[in-house]
Coordinates of C-alpha atoms in Angstrom, one line a residue:
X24 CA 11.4 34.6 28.9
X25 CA 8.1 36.7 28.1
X26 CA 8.1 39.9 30.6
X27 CA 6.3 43.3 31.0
X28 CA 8.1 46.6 31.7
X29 CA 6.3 50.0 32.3
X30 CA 8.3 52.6 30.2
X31 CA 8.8 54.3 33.8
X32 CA 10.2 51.1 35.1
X33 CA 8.2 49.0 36.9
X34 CA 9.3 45.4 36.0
X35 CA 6.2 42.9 35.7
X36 CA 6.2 39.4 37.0
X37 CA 6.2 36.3 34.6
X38 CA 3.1 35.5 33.2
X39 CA 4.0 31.9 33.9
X40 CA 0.6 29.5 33.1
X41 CA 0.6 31.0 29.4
X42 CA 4.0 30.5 28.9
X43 CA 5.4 27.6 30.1
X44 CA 5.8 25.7 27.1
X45 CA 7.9 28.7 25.5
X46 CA 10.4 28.6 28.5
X47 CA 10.7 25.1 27.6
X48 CA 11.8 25.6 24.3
X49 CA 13.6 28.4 25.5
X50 CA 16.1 25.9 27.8
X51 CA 16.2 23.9 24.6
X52 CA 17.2 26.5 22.7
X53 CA 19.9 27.6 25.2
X54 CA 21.0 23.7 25.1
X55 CA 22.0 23.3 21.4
X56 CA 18.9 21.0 21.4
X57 CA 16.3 23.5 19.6
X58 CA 17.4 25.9 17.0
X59 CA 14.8 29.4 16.5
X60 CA 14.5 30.1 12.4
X61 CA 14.7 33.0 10.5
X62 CA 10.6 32.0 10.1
X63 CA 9.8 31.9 13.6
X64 CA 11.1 35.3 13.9
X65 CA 9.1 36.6 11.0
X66 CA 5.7 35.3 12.4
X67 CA 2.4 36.7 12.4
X68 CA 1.4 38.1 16.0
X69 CA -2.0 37.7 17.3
X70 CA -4.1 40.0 20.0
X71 CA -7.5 39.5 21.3
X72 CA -8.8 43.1 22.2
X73 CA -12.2 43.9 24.8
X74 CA -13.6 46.7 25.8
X75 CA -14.4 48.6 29.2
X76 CA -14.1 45.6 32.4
X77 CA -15.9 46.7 35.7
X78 CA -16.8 43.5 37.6
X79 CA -18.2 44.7 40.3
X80 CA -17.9 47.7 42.9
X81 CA -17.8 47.8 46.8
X82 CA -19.3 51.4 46.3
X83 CA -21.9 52.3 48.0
X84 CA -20.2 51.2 51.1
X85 CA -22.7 47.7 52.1
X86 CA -23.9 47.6 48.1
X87 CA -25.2 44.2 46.5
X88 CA -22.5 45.3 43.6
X89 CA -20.2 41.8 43.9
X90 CA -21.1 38.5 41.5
X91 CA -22.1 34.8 41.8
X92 CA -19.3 33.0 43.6
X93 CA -17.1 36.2 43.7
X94 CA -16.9 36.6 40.3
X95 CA -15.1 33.6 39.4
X96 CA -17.4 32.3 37.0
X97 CA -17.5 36.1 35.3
X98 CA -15.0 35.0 31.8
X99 CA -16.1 31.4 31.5
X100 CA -17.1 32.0 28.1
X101 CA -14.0 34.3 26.9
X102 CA -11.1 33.1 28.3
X103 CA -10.1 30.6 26.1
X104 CA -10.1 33.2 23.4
X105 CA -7.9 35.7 25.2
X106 CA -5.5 32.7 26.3
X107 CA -5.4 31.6 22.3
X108 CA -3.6 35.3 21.3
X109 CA -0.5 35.6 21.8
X110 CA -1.6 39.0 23.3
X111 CA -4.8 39.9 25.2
X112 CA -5.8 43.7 25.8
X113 CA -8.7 45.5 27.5
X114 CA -9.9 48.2 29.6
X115 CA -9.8 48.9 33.2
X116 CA -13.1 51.0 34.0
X117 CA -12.5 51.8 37.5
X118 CA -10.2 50.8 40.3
X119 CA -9.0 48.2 42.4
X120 CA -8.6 49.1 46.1
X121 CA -10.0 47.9 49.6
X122 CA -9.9 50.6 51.7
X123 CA -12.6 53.3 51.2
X124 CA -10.1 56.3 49.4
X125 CA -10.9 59.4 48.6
X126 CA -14.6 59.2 46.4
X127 CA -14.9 62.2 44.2
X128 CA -17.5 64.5 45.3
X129 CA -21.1 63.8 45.4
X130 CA -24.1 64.3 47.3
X131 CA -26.0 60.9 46.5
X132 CA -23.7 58.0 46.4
X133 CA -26.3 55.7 45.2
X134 CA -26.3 58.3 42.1
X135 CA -23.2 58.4 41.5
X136 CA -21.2 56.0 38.9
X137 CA -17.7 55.3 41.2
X138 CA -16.4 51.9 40.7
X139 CA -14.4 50.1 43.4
X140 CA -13.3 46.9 42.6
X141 CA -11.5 44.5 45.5
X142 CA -8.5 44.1 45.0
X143 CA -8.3 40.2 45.2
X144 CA -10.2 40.2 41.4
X145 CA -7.5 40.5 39.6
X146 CA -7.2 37.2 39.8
X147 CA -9.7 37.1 37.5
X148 CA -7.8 39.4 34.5
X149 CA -5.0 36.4 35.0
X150 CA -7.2 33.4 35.0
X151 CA -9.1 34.7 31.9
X152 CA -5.6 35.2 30.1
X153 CA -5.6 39.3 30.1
X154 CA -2.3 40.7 29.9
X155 CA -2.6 44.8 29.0
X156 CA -5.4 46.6 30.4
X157 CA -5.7 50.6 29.9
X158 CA -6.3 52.8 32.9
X159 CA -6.4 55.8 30.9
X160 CA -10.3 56.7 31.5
X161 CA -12.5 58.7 33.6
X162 CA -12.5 56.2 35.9
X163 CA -9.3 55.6 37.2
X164 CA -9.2 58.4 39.5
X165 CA -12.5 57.9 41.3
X166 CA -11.3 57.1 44.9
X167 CA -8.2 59.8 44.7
X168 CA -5.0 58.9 45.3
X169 CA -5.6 55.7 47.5
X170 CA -7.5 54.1 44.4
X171 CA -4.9 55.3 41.9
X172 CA -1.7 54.2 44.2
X173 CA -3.4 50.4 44.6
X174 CA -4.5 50.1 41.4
X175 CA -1.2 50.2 40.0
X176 CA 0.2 48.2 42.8
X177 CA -2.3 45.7 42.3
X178 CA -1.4 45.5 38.5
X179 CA 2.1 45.3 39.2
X180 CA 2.0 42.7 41.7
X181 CA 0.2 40.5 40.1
X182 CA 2.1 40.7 36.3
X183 CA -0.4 42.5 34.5
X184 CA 0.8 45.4 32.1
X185 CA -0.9 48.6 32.2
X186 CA -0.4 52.0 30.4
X187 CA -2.1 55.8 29.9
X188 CA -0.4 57.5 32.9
X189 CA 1.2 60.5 32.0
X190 CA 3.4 60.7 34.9
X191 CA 3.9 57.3 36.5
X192 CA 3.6 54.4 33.6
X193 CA 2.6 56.2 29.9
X194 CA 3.6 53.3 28.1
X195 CA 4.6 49.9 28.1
X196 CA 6.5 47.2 26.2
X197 CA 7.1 43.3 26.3
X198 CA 8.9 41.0 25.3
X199 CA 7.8 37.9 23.2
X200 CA 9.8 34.9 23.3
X201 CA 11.4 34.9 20.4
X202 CA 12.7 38.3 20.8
X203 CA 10.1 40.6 19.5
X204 CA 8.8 44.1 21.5
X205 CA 5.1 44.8 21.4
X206 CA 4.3 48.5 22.8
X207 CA 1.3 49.8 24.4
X208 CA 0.2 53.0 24.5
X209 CA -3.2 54.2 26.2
X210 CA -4.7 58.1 26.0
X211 CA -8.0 59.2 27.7
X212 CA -9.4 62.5 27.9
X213 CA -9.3 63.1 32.0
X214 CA -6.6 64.4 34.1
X215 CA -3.7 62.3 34.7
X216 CA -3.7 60.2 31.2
X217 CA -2.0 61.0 28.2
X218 CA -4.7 63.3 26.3
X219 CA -6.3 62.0 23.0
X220 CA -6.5 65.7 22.5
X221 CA -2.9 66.8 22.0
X222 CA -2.1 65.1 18.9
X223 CA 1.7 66.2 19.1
X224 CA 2.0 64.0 21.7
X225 CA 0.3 61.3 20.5
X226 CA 2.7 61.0 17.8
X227 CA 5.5 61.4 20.1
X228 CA 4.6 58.4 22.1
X229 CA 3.8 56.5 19.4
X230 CA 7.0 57.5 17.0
X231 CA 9.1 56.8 20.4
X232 CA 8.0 53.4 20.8
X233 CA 7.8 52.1 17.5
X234 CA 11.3 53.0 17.5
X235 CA 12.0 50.1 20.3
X236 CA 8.9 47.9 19.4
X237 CA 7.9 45.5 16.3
X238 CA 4.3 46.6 17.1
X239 CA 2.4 49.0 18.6
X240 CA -0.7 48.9 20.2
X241 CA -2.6 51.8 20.9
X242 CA -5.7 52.2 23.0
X243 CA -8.4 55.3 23.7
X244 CA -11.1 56.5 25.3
X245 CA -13.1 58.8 23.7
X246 CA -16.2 59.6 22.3
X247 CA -20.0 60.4 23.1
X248 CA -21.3 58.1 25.9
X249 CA -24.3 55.9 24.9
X250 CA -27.1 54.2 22.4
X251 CA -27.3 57.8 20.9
X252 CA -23.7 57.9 19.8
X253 CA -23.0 54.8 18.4
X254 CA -21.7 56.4 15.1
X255 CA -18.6 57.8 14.3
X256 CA -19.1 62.0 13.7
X257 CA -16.1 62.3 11.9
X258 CA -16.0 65.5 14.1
X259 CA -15.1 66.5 17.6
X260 CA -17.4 65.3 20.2
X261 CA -18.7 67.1 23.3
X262 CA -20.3 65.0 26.1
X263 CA -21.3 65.9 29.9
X264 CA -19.6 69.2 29.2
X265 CA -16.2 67.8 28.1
X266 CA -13.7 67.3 24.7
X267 CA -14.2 63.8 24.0
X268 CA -12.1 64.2 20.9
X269 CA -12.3 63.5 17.8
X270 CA -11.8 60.2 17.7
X271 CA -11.2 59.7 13.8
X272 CA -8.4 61.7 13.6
X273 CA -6.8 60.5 17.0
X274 CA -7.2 57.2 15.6
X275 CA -5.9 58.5 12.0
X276 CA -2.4 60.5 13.5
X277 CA -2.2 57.3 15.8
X278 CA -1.2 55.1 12.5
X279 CA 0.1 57.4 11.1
X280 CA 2.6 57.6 13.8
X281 CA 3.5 53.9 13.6
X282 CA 0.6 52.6 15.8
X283 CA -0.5 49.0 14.2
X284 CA -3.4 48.4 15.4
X285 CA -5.8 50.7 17.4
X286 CA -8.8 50.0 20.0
X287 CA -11.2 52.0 21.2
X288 CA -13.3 52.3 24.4
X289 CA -16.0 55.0 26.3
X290 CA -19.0 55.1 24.6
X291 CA -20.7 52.3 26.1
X292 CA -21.5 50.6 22.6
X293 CA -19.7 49.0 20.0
X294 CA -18.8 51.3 17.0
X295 CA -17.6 50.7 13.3
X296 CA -14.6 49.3 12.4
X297 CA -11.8 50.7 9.9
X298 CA -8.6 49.4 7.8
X299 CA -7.0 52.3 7.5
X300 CA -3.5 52.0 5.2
X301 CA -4.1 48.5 5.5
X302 CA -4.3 49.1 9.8
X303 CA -7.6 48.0 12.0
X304 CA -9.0 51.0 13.6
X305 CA -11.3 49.4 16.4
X306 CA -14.0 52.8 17.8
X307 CA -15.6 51.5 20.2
X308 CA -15.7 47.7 21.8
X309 CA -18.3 48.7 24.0
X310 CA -18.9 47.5 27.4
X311 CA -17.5 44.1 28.0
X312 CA -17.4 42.9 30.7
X313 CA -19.6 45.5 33.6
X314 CA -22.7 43.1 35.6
X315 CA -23.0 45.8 37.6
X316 CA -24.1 49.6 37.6
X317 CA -23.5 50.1 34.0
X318 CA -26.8 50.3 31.6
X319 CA -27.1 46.9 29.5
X320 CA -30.1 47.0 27.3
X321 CA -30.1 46.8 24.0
X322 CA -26.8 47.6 22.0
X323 CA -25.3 48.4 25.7
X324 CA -25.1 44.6 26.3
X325 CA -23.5 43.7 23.2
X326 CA -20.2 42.6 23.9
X327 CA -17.7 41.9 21.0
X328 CA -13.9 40.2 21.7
X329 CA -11.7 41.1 18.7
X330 CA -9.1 38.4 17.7
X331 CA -6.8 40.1 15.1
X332 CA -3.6 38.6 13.7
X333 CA -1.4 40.8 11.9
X334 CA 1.9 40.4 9.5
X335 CA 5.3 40.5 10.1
X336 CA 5.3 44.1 9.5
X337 CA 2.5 45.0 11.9
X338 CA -0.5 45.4 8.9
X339 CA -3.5 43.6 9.2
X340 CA -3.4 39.9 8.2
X341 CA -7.0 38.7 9.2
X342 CA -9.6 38.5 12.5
X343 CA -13.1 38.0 14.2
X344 CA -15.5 39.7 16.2
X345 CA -16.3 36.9 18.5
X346 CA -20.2 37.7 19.3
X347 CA -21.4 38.0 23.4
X348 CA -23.7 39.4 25.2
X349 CA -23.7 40.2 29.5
X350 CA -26.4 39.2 31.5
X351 CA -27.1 41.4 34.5
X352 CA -24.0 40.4 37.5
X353 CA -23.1 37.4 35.5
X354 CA -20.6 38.8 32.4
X355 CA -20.1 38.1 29.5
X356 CA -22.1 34.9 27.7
X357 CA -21.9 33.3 23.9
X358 CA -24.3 34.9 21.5
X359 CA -25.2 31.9 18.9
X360 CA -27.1 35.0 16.9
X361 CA -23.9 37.0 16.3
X362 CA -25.5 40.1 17.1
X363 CA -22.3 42.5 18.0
X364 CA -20.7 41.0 14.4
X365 CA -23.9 42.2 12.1
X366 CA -23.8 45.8 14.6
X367 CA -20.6 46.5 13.7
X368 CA -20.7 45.6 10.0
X369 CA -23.5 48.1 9.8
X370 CA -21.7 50.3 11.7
X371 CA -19.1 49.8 9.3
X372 CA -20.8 49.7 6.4
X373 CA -22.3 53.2 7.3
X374 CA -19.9 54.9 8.6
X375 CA -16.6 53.9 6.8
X376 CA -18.3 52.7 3.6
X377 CA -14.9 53.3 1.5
X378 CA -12.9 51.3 3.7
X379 CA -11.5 48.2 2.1
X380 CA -12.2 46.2 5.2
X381 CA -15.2 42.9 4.9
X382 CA -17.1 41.7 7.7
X383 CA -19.7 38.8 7.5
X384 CA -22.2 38.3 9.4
X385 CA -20.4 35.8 11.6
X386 CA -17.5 38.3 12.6
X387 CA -15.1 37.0 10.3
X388 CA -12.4 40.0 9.3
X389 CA -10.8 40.6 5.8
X390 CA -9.5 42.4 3.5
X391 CA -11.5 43.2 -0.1

């Protein structure tokens, strides 16, 4: 039986529509009738991994923020890919509440970039096939407390794994049916998250739960904030006044730690991609799904989903950057022109141009 567990406890309901089969051969196997090999155990894994998710915001109070049809036509395109991996992971970029909470200070609301989302969409995250989303962003505390408490409650509820708060749910772990742990691990650079700048205990989190897990998954958001900063510095990066990290590095002490695969999230564009001791090191996967109140022109509308299989022993087998682009309060749409794949193989190309990892101008992942 497949099932989510916050590291601080919180047990996560059974993700039933993308498991029922397994829990069939599960009662089989419990039977006599169905035997599990040695193979089965030793398969590859597969993720699907998105960037930032926003769709839609109640804020301003009376705003036109919501989509067509209440968003139910927003992953139309994408879910089947996220319901193909046999994990799907993305990030949160704001909260779920109904009430109004507690919105941080500001003396123009129409200004200001608060995102409320009702609480009833995340129906969507399930229908679409999401099962970890990140909250560790600058974000996740916009409506105070209120926003923070139903956000996780909302998660919870409804099955969906979440991780990045340092003092309520840091990590997570589940359980694949044949036995298997995958961790997650999420670090931001704002209050309440595990920091992406304390790189002690980055590798404390992520040496603790490789110790339980056959893979790790780590997640960040960091980085400049925009067209301007779609390269990697290889340095520390300052924006709006704050540490956004170094996000290299992170990324860097992150494997090195025992993380398998990484993704990144915060700038608002896609970024290069790495292999990295034969590890995919994802910077940025831009913005992925946001109709609303986020800038989509250009490289801000490119949206990339990563499908990335890896070996038994977590290093990176093969994957795809599966090419979109969002339309203004519709979401994500098939790009036929594959223009996210080509970005980030320049990206790539430029920024990591030792790096042993190939990408074709369709998306298609390997290993020179």
């Amino acid at each position: 039986m497949l099932h989510f567990v916050c590291k601080q406890g919180f047990f996560r309901k059974e993700v039933v529509m993308k498991v029922k089969s397994l829990l069939i051969a599960g009662f089989l196997i419990c039977q006599g009738i169905l035997t599990v090999s040695s193979h089965t155990k030793m398969a590859p894994v597969s993720f699907a991994f998105a960037g930032d998710i926003m769709m839609g915001t109640t804020y301003p109070d009376n705003s036109n923020y919501l989509p067509p049809e209440d968003g139910a036509n927003l992953f139309q395109d994408v879910a089947h890919l996220f319901k193909q991996a046999d994990f799907a992971a993305a990030n949160l970029e704001g909260t779920m509440l109904d009430g109004p909470g507690q919105p941080k200070k500001c003396t123009d609301p129409n200004l200001c970039y608060f995102f409320r989302m009702p609480t009833r969409y995340v129906n969507h995250l399930k229908n679409a096939g999401i099962d970890f989303v990140s909250v560790a962003n600058n974000h996740v505390n916009d409506f105070g407390p209120d926003g923070l408490t139903s956000t996780q409650s909302t998660l919870s509820d409804n099955g969906l794994l979440y991780a990045g708060l340092r003092e309520s749910c840091p990590t997570a772990v589940t359980t694949a049916p044949d036995g298997r742990k995958i961790g997650f691990a999420a670090f931001g650079h704002n209050r309440g998250t595990l920091s992406i700048l304390d790189f002690e205990e980055v590798r404390n989190t992520v040496n603790d739960l490789k110790k339980e897990c056959d893979f790790v998954v780590v997640s960040f958001h960091g980085g400049g904030e925009g067209a301007k900063f779609t390269h990697v510095p290889h340095a520390t990066e300052t924006c709006f006044g704050e540490n956004r990290g170094n996000v290299e590095a992170f990324a860097h002490a992150a494997v090195d730690a025992g993380a398998d695969v990484v993704y990144g999230h915060g700038p608002h564009v896609p970024r290069a991609m790495e292999l990295y001791n034969d590890h995919l090191i994802m910077y940025s996967l831009g913005n992925f799904c946001t109709p609303f109140r986020v800038n989509l022109a250009g490289v801000n509308g490119e949206a990339p989903l990563v499908t990335v299989t890896l070996n038994p022993d977590g290093t990176f087998k093969e994957g795809k950057i599966n090419s979109f682009k969002q339309i203004k309060g519709i979401g994500p749409r098939k790009d036929a022109s594959n223009s996210v794949a080509k970005t980030i193989k320049k990206l790539s190309q430029t920024d990591f141009p030792n790096s042993p990892l190939e990408i074709s101008d369709d998306g298609i992942l390997t290993k020179k």
